[in-house]
Amino acid sequence: MSTAPAITPAPLQVLSEVFGYGAFRGPQAEIVGHVVGGGSALVLMPTGGGKSLCYQIPALCRPGTGVVVSPLIALMDDQVAALRQAGVRAAALHSAQGPEQAQAAWRALRAGELDLVYLSPERLLAGDCLERLAELPIALFAIDEAHCVSQWGHDFRPEYLQLAVLADRFPTIPRLALTATADGRTREDIRERLRLTDDRVFLASFDRPNITYLVREKEGPGAQLQAFLAPRKGEAGIVYARSRQRVDRLAQELAAAGFDALAYHAGLDHQRRSAVLERFRRDSGVIVVATIAFGMGIDKPDVRFVAHVDLPKSLEAYYQETGRGGRDGLAAVAWMVHGPGDVPQLRRFIEDSGAEPSQKAIEHGKLDALIGFTEASTCRRQVLLGHFGESLEQPCGNCDVCLEPDRCQDVTEAARKALSAVYRTGSRFGAAHLVDVLVGANSEKIRVLGHQELSVYGIGKELDRGQWRSLFRQLVATGLLISDPAHQGGLRFGDREQVSPLLRGDATLELRLPLPKRERRQGSEAGASRRFGSASADGNGAGDADPQLLQALKDWRREQARSQGVPPYVVFHDRTLMELASRRPPDLASLAGVTGVGKAKLASYGEAVLALLATGAA
Ligand code: ADP
Ligand code: ZN
C-alpha cells in the first residue's frame, strides 16, 4: 500500500483490496474501529480467529508505521512475507538478520516507507531503539502473544514485563495486546502489567468449531497413532510426545510405515531443527513428531491434525497446542491418548522443576484440570470452553463424547464386581492385581495369596483387561475408590454415601469404557474422519472442487512459493485454491471476488491462475 498519510482508507476497503476478504469476522470490525479511532485494548481471540488483521488494518488506516512486538522470529518472517505478497510495505527487525538488513529496515522506517515493522521485545528494548522510534510517526503498537507477560500464563518471558514502558513513553499511541490464552487470571495480569486496566477488552468466543476433539485411552500409543494416521496420509500434522527418545522412536516408526515424518526436539542441532521447520512450512504433507519445543510461532494454516501421545501439562497448553490445527478454518482433528502412567510423571516434573512452592501449586492445579478433561463423560468442548469461563449450551456434536454416545454405558454391575473385588481382597491391592482376580488370571501372586478361592475370582469375564483398568481409574476419578499413596496405590472404598447405594442396588452408574480389544485395532478413527473430515467451519462451498484441478493449482503454488523462497500458503491459502477450483472464475473481475485475492495478488498471479483454470477446465 502506498497510501499518503493524508488519505486514510476505510477499514472495509483495506480488508477487501489488500487482503481479499469480503467481511470482518467476529469482533474484528469493532476492534479495528476502536484502534483506528485511537483506542488501546486487550484482544482475546482463539488461534486462527484472525488477530493479525486487528492491528494490520488499523496500521494501514492510521498515519505512521504500525510497530508489532512478537516473540518469534520464524513467525515474524512469515508474516512479513505474507504481507508483502498482499502489497503491504512490511519489514522485520530481529537478531537473526544481518546488519545490512537491519540498516535497510531502519532506512525505510525513517523514510516513512513502512506500513508495518515487526520487532522482537529484546530488539525493541535494546539500545536506543525506543528513542529512535519516538522520532517517527507511529500508527500503533501491537503486542502479540501478550500472555508472555504473565507468570500465570504458560509461556512467561521476563522481557515482556518491560513493555510496560510503552505506556509511559508513548501515551497517545494506541496499544493493542493480543493473545489466544483466555483464562481470567492471565487476562487480568496482562491488563495490569501492560497498563491496559482502563482500556477495553475484546473477548471473542474461544470455540474452534472446525476442530474435532478425540480423546482416547492409551493402549499402545504407537499402534494407536498409526491407526489414527492411516486415513490421513499426505496431510500435514504435529505429533506431540514428551521425551526426545520417544519423539525419535515414533518418527522412525512412522517413516518406516511410509509417512513423511520428521523428529524435532531440543536435542537436535540448530541446523537440523531449522531444516525440519522449513520442510514443515514449505511442504503441505509433512508430519512433525516433536516435544513441546516445537510449535510456538508456527502459523502454518493447513495443519490438519494435532496428536498427543502423552498428556500436555495443562488444559491451556492442550488448547494452545491443538489450536495449531485448522487455522485456515477447514476441518482439523485434535487427537490425544492418555493413560494412568502420564500423571505421576507430570507430577514429578512439577516437583523437580525448582519453582517456588506457590508456582508448583498452580501447576498441580492446572494438571488436575487437564485430568478432569480427559476423564469427562460430557462433551469435551463444553468442558474445554467451561475452563475458559465460556459456556456452550448444547453438546458440540464434534468430539468423541458427542460422536460416540453409544460408548456411554450402564456399568453398574461391573462397578459392583470391582468394588467387591476390592473388599474381598482386603482393600490393599492396586488395579493390576484386582483385574487379574476379576478376569480369573492364573498369576503367581494369585496362587500365593490363594485368591483363586475367592467368590469374586473370575466373575468379570464380560470385560477385557483394558476395560477393567479404565473402570478402576474412573471409579477413582469419581471418588468411589481411593488410591492410597501410603500403600503403593492400593485401592479402598471412597465416599460411603456413594458406595453403599451402588452396592445395595439403589444407584446406577454410567461411564464410558474403551472398546473391547478385538474391535480396538481398527478403531473408530477412520469413521470419525469420514464423517467430519470434509466439514468446513465457514462452509464456503469449496466442497465440489475438482480434485485434479485442485492438485494442478497446488503444484503451481508450490512452484511459485519455491521460486520466491516463501511458504506456499503465503502465495494463496488452501481455502483460496479450493474456491478457485470449484468456482472457476473466467476473468480477472470474477477472480477478484475470490476469498484471499486482493489487488496485489490479482496483479501478480491473476493471469497465470486464469490460464491454469482454462486448461484445467478443458
Ligand atoms: P490468529 O493470529 O488469531 O491465530 P490469523 O490472524 O493468523 O489468526 O488469522 C487466521 C486465518 O484467518 C488467516 O488465514 C487469515 O487470513 C484468516 N482471516 C482472518 N480474518 C479473516 C476475515 N475477516 N475473512 C476471511 N479470512 C480471515
Ligand atoms: Zn462434544
XYZ file of C-alpha atoms and ligand atoms in Angstrom, residues 378-382 392 395-403, ligand 2:
16
model
C -19.703 -34.967 28.960
C -18.959 -33.090 25.726
C -15.228 -32.242 25.519
C -15.870 -28.837 24.046
C -18.219 -27.961 26.885
C -21.648 -23.839 25.493
C -23.132 -30.561 23.357
C -20.998 -29.823 20.300
C -21.585 -32.855 18.111
C -17.929 -32.765 17.077
C -15.956 -34.545 19.821
C -15.563 -38.178 20.769
C -18.157 -37.963 23.534
C -20.751 -36.492 21.181
C -19.810 -38.630 18.188
Zn -18.936 -32.516 22.045
